[in-house]
PDB file of C-alpha atoms in Angstrom:
ATOM      1  CA  MET A   1      65.166 -22.928  43.473  1.00 38.00           C
ATOM      2  CA  GLU A   2      66.478 -22.735  46.782  1.00 39.00           C
ATOM      3  CA  LEU A   3      66.092 -26.186  48.443  1.00 43.00           C
ATOM      4  CA  SER A   4      63.400 -25.159  51.288  1.00 44.00           C
ATOM      5  CA  LEU A   5      61.497 -23.518  48.408  1.00 43.00           C
ATOM      6  CA  THR A   6      62.004 -26.954  46.061  1.00 45.00           C
ATOM      7  CA  ALA A   7      60.245 -28.557  49.448  1.00 45.00           C
ATOM      8  CA  SER A   8      57.569 -25.742  49.283  1.00 40.00           C
ATOM      9  CA  LEU A   9      56.568 -26.549  45.892  1.00 43.00           C
ATOM     10  CA  LEU A  10      57.150 -30.125  45.511  1.00 47.00           C
ATOM     11  CA  LEU A  11      54.678 -29.754  49.226  1.00 40.00           C
ATOM     12  CA  SER A  12      52.180 -27.921  47.510  1.00 39.00           C
ATOM     13  CA  LEU A  13      52.449 -30.367  44.254  1.00 43.00           C
ATOM     14  CA  LEU A  14      51.971 -33.094  46.828  1.00 42.00           C
ATOM     15  CA  VAL A  15      48.962 -31.681  48.510  1.00 39.00           C
ATOM     16  CA  ALA A  16      47.328 -31.674  44.952  1.00 40.00           C
ATOM     17  CA  ALA A  17      48.149 -35.253  44.084  1.00 40.00           C
ATOM     18  CA  VAL A  18      48.646 -36.988  47.625  1.00 38.00           C
ATOM     19  CA  PRO A  19      46.777 -35.057  50.330  1.00 37.00           C
ATOM     20  CA  GLN A  20      48.293 -34.989  53.685  1.00 37.00           C
ATOM     21  CA  GLN A  21      46.303 -37.114  56.236  1.00 35.00           C
ATOM     22  CA  VAL A  22      42.828 -36.175  57.462  1.00 37.00           C
ATOM     23  CA  ASP A  23      39.876 -37.619  59.110  1.00 40.00           C
ATOM     24  CA  CYS A  24      38.620 -40.358  57.145  1.00 39.00           C
ATOM     25  CA  GLY A  25      34.959 -39.200  58.361  1.00 42.00           C
ATOM     26  CA  SER A  26      35.338 -36.043  56.509  1.00 45.00           C
ATOM     27  CA  SER A  27      33.190 -36.531  52.918  1.00 46.00           C
ATOM     28  CA  GLY A  28      34.550 -38.215  50.130  1.00 54.00           C
ATOM     29  CA  LEU A  29      38.079 -40.134  51.830  1.00 53.00           C
ATOM     30  CA  LYS A  30      39.208 -43.332  52.019  1.00 56.00           C
ATOM     31  CA  ARG A  31      41.494 -45.113  54.105  1.00 52.00           C
ATOM     32  CA  VAL A  32      44.674 -46.623  51.929  1.00 56.00           C
ATOM     33  CA  MET A  33      45.803 -49.117  53.792  1.00 61.00           C
ATOM     34  CA  ARG A  34      48.773 -49.453  50.989  1.00 80.00           C
ATOM     35  CA  ALA A  35      49.568 -47.510  47.715  1.00 82.00           C
ATOM     36  CA  GLN A  36      52.560 -47.093  45.604  1.00 88.00           C
ATOM     37  CA  LEU A  37      54.005 -44.371  43.547  1.00 88.00           C
ATOM     38  CA  LEU A  38      55.635 -45.575  40.476  1.00 92.00           C
ATOM     39  CA  GLY A  39      57.633 -43.609  37.363  1.00 93.00           C
ATOM     40  CA  PHE A  40      58.198 -40.732  39.344  1.00 91.00           C
ATOM     41  CA  ASP A  41      59.622 -38.003  36.521  1.00 93.00           C
ATOM     42  CA  TRP A  42      60.302 -33.976  37.171  1.00 93.00           C
ATOM     43  CA  LYS A  43      61.195 -31.102  34.975  1.00 94.00           C
ATOM     44  CA  ASN A  44      61.363 -27.652  35.310  1.00 93.00           C
ATOM     45  CA  CYS A  45      58.591 -25.593  32.898  1.00 93.00           C
ATOM     46  CA  GLY A  46      59.452 -21.896  33.750  1.00 89.00           C
ATOM     47  CA  LYS A  47      60.939 -19.650  31.629  1.00 89.00           C
ATOM     48  CA  PRO A  48      64.628 -19.625  30.443  1.00 88.00           C
ATOM     49  CA  ASP A  49      65.431 -16.579  32.427  1.00 90.00           C
ATOM     50  CA  ALA A  50      63.019 -17.704  35.687  1.00 92.00           C
ATOM     51  CA  PRO A  51      64.881 -16.619  39.217  1.00 93.00           C
ATOM     52  CA  ALA A  52      63.771 -20.013  40.644  1.00 91.00           C
ATOM     53  CA  VAL A  53      65.107 -23.440  39.584  1.00 92.00           C
ATOM     54  CA  LEU A  54      65.258 -27.143  40.409  1.00 90.00           C
ATOM     55  CA  LYS A  55      68.754 -27.990  39.079  1.00 91.00           C
ATOM     56  CA  THR A  56      68.443 -31.499  40.872  1.00 92.00           C
ATOM     57  CA  LEU A  57      66.040 -33.705  42.358  1.00 91.00           C
ATOM     58  CA  ALA A  58      66.252 -37.660  42.874  1.00 91.00           C
ATOM     59  CA  VAL A  59      64.110 -40.275  44.534  1.00 90.00           C
ATOM     60  CA  SER A  60      64.291 -44.000  44.998  1.00 93.00           C
ATOM     61  CA  PRO A  61      63.074 -46.493  45.410  1.00 94.00           C
ATOM     62  CA  ASP A  62      60.690 -47.144  41.952  1.00 92.00           C
ATOM     63  CA  PRO A  63      58.054 -47.661  43.416  1.00 93.00           C
ATOM     64  CA  ILE A  64      57.671 -45.572  46.303  1.00 89.00           C
ATOM     65  CA  ALA A  65      55.492 -47.442  49.387  1.00 89.00           C
ATOM     66  CA  ILE A  66      53.301 -45.739  51.242  1.00 85.00           C
ATOM     67  CA  PRO A  67      53.614 -46.164  54.074  1.00 87.00           C
ATOM     68  CA  GLY A  68      57.311 -47.133  53.399  1.00 88.00           C
ATOM     69  CA  ASN A  69      60.838 -45.352  53.565  1.00 89.00           C
ATOM     70  CA  LEU A  70      62.090 -42.674  50.733  1.00 88.00           C
ATOM     71  CA  THR A  71      65.333 -41.760  49.822  1.00 90.00           C
ATOM     72  CA  ALA A  72      65.908 -38.040  47.989  1.00 88.00           C
ATOM     73  CA  SER A  73      68.089 -35.301  47.224  1.00 90.00           C
ATOM     74  CA  ALA A  74      67.639 -32.301  45.738  1.00 89.00           C
ATOM     75  CA  SER A  75      69.811 -29.127  44.796  1.00 91.00           C
ATOM     76  CA  GLY A  76      67.948 -25.334  43.156  1.00 89.00           C
ATOM     77  CA  SER A  77      69.013 -21.822  43.641  1.00 91.00           C
ATOM     78  CA  THR A  78      66.836 -18.754  43.524  1.00 91.00           C
ATOM     79  CA  ALA A  79      68.058 -15.198  42.070  1.00 94.00           C
ATOM     80  CA  VAL A  80      65.518 -13.055  44.331  1.00 93.00           C
ATOM     81  CA  GLU A  81      64.044 -13.338  47.598  1.00 92.00           C
ATOM     82  CA  LEU A  82      60.544 -15.338  47.672  1.00 90.00           C
ATOM     83  CA  ALA A  83      58.536 -13.716  50.438  1.00 91.00           C
ATOM     84  CA  ALA A  84      55.076 -13.981  51.135  1.00 92.00           C
ATOM     85  CA  PRO A  85      52.624 -13.427  49.902  1.00 93.00           C
ATOM     86  CA  LEU A  86      53.943 -16.335  46.942  1.00 91.00           C
ATOM     87  CA  ALA A  87      51.127 -17.488  45.212  1.00 92.00           C
ATOM     88  CA  VAL A  88      51.289 -21.519  43.927  1.00 91.00           C
ATOM     89  CA  ASN A  89      48.811 -22.343  40.946  1.00 92.00           C
ATOM     90  CA  VAL A  90      48.800 -26.371  40.596  1.00 91.00           C
ATOM     91  CA  THR A  91      46.781 -28.093  37.464  1.00 94.00           C
ATOM     92  CA  LEU A  92      46.653 -31.847  38.245  1.00 93.00           C
ATOM     93  CA  GLU A  93      45.839 -33.682  35.682  1.00 95.00           C
ATOM     94  CA  ARG A  94      44.914 -37.591  35.333  1.00 94.00           C
ATOM     95  CA  GLU A  95      45.331 -39.679  31.764  1.00 94.00           C
ATOM     96  CA  VAL A  96      41.603 -41.057  31.460  1.00 93.00           C
ATOM     97  CA  ALA A  97      41.471 -43.500  27.855  1.00 93.00           C
ATOM     98  CA  GLY A  98      44.929 -41.847  26.317  1.00 94.00           C
ATOM     99  CA  PHE A  99      44.033 -38.399  26.809  1.00 96.00           C
ATOM    100  CA  TRP A 100      44.812 -35.788  29.621  1.00 97.00           C
ATOM    101  CA  VAL A 101      41.488 -34.357  31.527  1.00 95.00           C
ATOM    102  CA  THR A 102      42.495 -31.602  34.339  1.00 95.00           C
ATOM    103  CA  VAL A 103      41.112 -32.271  37.813  1.00 92.00           C
ATOM    104  CA  PRO A 104      38.823 -29.710  38.657  1.00 92.00           C
ATOM    105  CA  CYS A 105      39.928 -28.180  42.365  1.00 90.00           C
ATOM    106  CA  LEU A 106      37.788 -29.720  45.274  1.00 84.00           C
ATOM    107  CA  ASP A 107      38.275 -29.443  48.713  1.00 80.00           C
ATOM    108  CA  GLU A 108      41.307 -27.369  48.184  1.00 81.00           C
ATOM    109  CA  LEU A 109      42.586 -30.586  46.034  1.00 83.00           C
ATOM    110  CA  GLY A 110      43.204 -30.703  42.486  1.00 86.00           C
ATOM    111  CA  SER A 111      43.712 -27.903  40.125  1.00 92.00           C
ATOM    112  CA  CYS A 112      43.965 -25.155  42.498  1.00 91.00           C
ATOM    113  CA  HIS A 113      45.115 -21.689  43.059  1.00 92.00           C
ATOM    114  CA  TYR A 114      46.894 -20.966  46.367  1.00 91.00           C
ATOM    115  CA  GLN A 115      47.205 -17.342  47.289  1.00 92.00           C
ATOM    116  CA  ASP A 116      50.257 -18.131  49.524  1.00 91.00           C
ATOM    117  CA  GLY A 117      52.612 -20.989  49.846  1.00 88.00           C
ATOM    118  CA  CYS A 118      53.890 -19.692  52.476  1.00 90.00           C
ATOM    119  CA  GLN A 119      50.689 -20.109  54.741  1.00 90.00           C
ATOM    120  CA  LEU A 120      50.317 -23.642  53.782  1.00 85.00           C
ATOM    121  CA  LEU A 121      54.151 -24.043  54.972  1.00 87.00           C
ATOM    122  CA  ASP A 122      52.966 -22.314  58.122  1.00 89.00           C
ATOM    123  CA  GLN A 123      50.299 -24.621  58.329  1.00 86.00           C
ATOM    124  CA  LEU A 124      51.934 -27.502  57.788  1.00 82.00           C
ATOM    125  CA  ILE A 125      55.088 -26.608  60.142  1.00 85.00           C
ATOM    126  CA  PRO A 126      54.052 -23.816  62.695  1.00 88.00           C
ATOM    127  CA  PRO A 127      55.939 -20.923  63.342  1.00 88.00           C
ATOM    128  CA  GLY A 128      58.336 -21.391  66.324  1.00 89.00           C
ATOM    129  CA  GLN A 129      58.265 -25.153  65.634  1.00 91.00           C
ATOM    130  CA  ASP A 130      61.954 -26.294  64.392  1.00 91.00           C
ATOM    131  CA  CYS A 131      62.023 -27.230  61.067  1.00 87.00           C
ATOM    132  CA  PRO A 132      61.940 -31.439  59.977  1.00 84.00           C
ATOM    133  CA  GLU A 133      64.364 -33.444  59.737  1.00 83.00           C
ATOM    134  CA  PRO A 134      66.618 -33.848  57.357  1.00 85.00           C
ATOM    135  CA  LEU A 135      66.312 -30.006  56.945  1.00 84.00           C
ATOM    136  CA  HIS A 136      67.107 -29.199  60.476  1.00 85.00           C
ATOM    137  CA  SER A 137      70.373 -31.046  60.267  1.00 88.00           C
ATOM    138  CA  TYR A 138      71.405 -29.593  57.515  1.00 86.00           C
ATOM    139  CA  GLY A 139      70.574 -25.936  58.556  1.00 85.00           C
ATOM    140  CA  LEU A 140      68.058 -25.381  55.600  1.00 86.00           C
ATOM    141  CA  PRO A 141      65.368 -23.345  56.057  1.00 85.00           C
ATOM    142  CA  CYS A 142      61.355 -24.129  55.877  1.00 86.00           C
ATOM    143  CA  ARG A 143      59.687 -21.224  56.239  1.00 87.00           C
ATOM    144  CA  CYS A 144      59.173 -18.058  54.484  1.00 89.00           C
ATOM    145  CA  PRO A 145      61.042 -15.887  53.384  1.00 90.00           C
ATOM    146  CA  PHE A 146      64.062 -17.771  51.408  1.00 90.00           C
ATOM    147  CA  LYS A 147      66.973 -15.448  50.796  1.00 92.00           C
ATOM    148  CA  ALA A 148      68.513 -15.864  47.309  1.00 93.00           C
ATOM    149  CA  GLY A 149      71.028 -18.492  46.793  1.00 92.00           C
ATOM    150  CA  SER A 150      72.089 -22.132  46.223  1.00 90.00           C
ATOM    151  CA  TYR A 151      71.038 -25.172  48.610  1.00 87.00           C
ATOM    152  CA  SER A 152      71.425 -28.523  48.045  1.00 89.00           C
ATOM    153  CA  LEU A 153      69.999 -31.577  50.319  1.00 89.00           C
ATOM    154  CA  PRO A 154      72.484 -34.694  50.573  1.00 92.00           C
ATOM    155  CA  LYS A 155      70.921 -37.727  50.325  1.00 92.00           C
ATOM    156  CA  SER A 156      68.559 -38.439  53.074  1.00 90.00           C
ATOM    157  CA  ASP A 157      65.812 -40.676  53.837  1.00 89.00           C
ATOM    158  CA  PHE A 158      62.182 -40.173  54.872  1.00 85.00           C
ATOM    159  CA  TYR A 159      59.162 -41.676  56.237  1.00 85.00           C
ATOM    160  CA  LEU A 160      55.956 -41.742  54.680  1.00 82.00           C
ATOM    161  CA  PRO A 161      52.692 -42.407  56.399  1.00 81.00           C
ATOM    162  CA  TYR A 162      49.572 -43.798  55.224  1.00 76.00           C
ATOM    163  CA  VAL A 163      47.128 -41.479  53.739  1.00 71.00           C
ATOM    164  CA  ASP A 164      43.396 -40.846  52.785  1.00 73.00           C
ATOM    165  CA  LEU A 165      42.541 -40.058  49.905  1.00 71.00           C
ATOM    166  CA  PRO A 166      39.721 -38.838  47.906  1.00 74.00           C
ATOM    167  CA  HIS A 167      37.414 -40.810  46.473  1.00 71.00           C
ATOM    168  CA  TRP A 168      38.577 -39.081  42.643  1.00 71.00           C
ATOM    169  CA  LEU A 169      42.151 -39.912  43.351  1.00 72.00           C
ATOM    170  CA  THR A 170      41.994 -43.872  41.982  1.00 73.00           C
ATOM    171  CA  ASN A 171      44.528 -45.502  40.218  1.00 87.00           C
ATOM    172  CA  GLY A 172      45.812 -43.962  37.371  1.00 91.00           C
ATOM    173  CA  ASN A 173      48.416 -42.016  36.008  1.00 94.00           C
ATOM    174  CA  TYR A 174      49.065 -38.182  36.843  1.00 93.00           C
ATOM    175  CA  ARG A 175      50.802 -35.038  35.664  1.00 94.00           C
ATOM    176  CA  VAL A 176      51.057 -32.294  38.224  1.00 92.00           C
ATOM    177  CA  GLN A 177      52.207 -28.786  37.435  1.00 93.00           C
ATOM    178  CA  GLY A 178      53.260 -25.954  39.853  1.00 91.00           C
ATOM    179  CA  VAL A 179      54.015 -22.310  38.839  1.00 93.00           C
ATOM    180  CA  LEU A 180      55.117 -19.447  41.368  1.00 92.00           C
ATOM    181  CA  GLY A 181      54.561 -16.401  41.274  1.00 92.00           C
ATOM    182  CA  ALA A 182      54.802 -13.014  43.367  1.00 91.00           C
ATOM    183  CA  GLY A 183      53.948  -9.229  42.434  1.00 88.00           C
ATOM    184  CA  GLY A 184      52.323 -10.726  39.307  1.00 88.00           C
ATOM    185  CA  LYS A 185      55.271 -12.581  37.950  1.00 91.00           C
ATOM    186  CA  GLU A 186      56.436 -15.950  37.605  1.00 93.00           C
ATOM    187  CA  LEU A 187      59.402 -17.075  39.463  1.00 93.00           C
ATOM    188  CA  GLY A 188      59.558 -20.714  38.906  1.00 92.00           C
ATOM    189  CA  CYS A 189      57.636 -23.745  37.425  1.00 93.00           C
ATOM    190  CA  LEU A 190      57.932 -27.550  37.980  1.00 92.00           C
ATOM    191  CA  LYS A 191      56.039 -30.319  36.558  1.00 93.00           C
ATOM    192  CA  ILE A 192      55.616 -33.777  38.146  1.00 92.00           C
ATOM    193  CA  ALA A 193      54.408 -36.908  36.640  1.00 94.00           C
ATOM    194  CA  LEU A 194      53.743 -40.315  38.365  1.00 91.00           C
ATOM    195  CA  SER A 195      51.432 -43.673  38.631  1.00 92.00           C
ATOM    196  CA  ILE A 196      49.471 -43.975  41.737  1.00 88.00           C
ATOM    197  CA  HIS A 197      48.447 -47.574  42.256  1.00 86.00           C
ATOM    198  CA  SER A 198      46.281 -48.147  45.546  1.00 79.00           C
ATOM    199  CA  GLU A 199      45.289 -51.030  47.720  1.00 72.00           C
TER     200      GLU A 199
END
């Protein structure tokens, strides 16, 4: 999958697993001063002929501290242009007593269907605004449409700010799956596994 689409899917997955910073006065949110993401792992879960594929993704350190610094690199390709509307189906599971339980969609977080991932990107990075670093420096797009091709992000440093988490997102092991689709066809699928430890 094109790198920026990879970023789009990862953002969508992280929207489900680690919400964006929002007002603590909102119902059911708790301020998290420190958190750690441990055991980050990923894999493609699409069909063998899926047009959008993440080829490499490396993140460090382990554990990842929030707030804190993150180093990441990625590469991927897409055989077709990816344009709005780009559906994203997210499934979030939490391990409870040795069983994986699906977390329902609550306030647009959890196991949710997003009709257009392109609109999610526009909310995070408004049109007309430069793409965030390091995408901007490497000339990588951050909005739809994403042209067919292969892209890579060299090892780059990011800063992760503190977040406000919903009350149901507590310490534990999580699995997140994101499926991209358009016109009723699956374009790509990515699974992420991690553990959350917050204070």
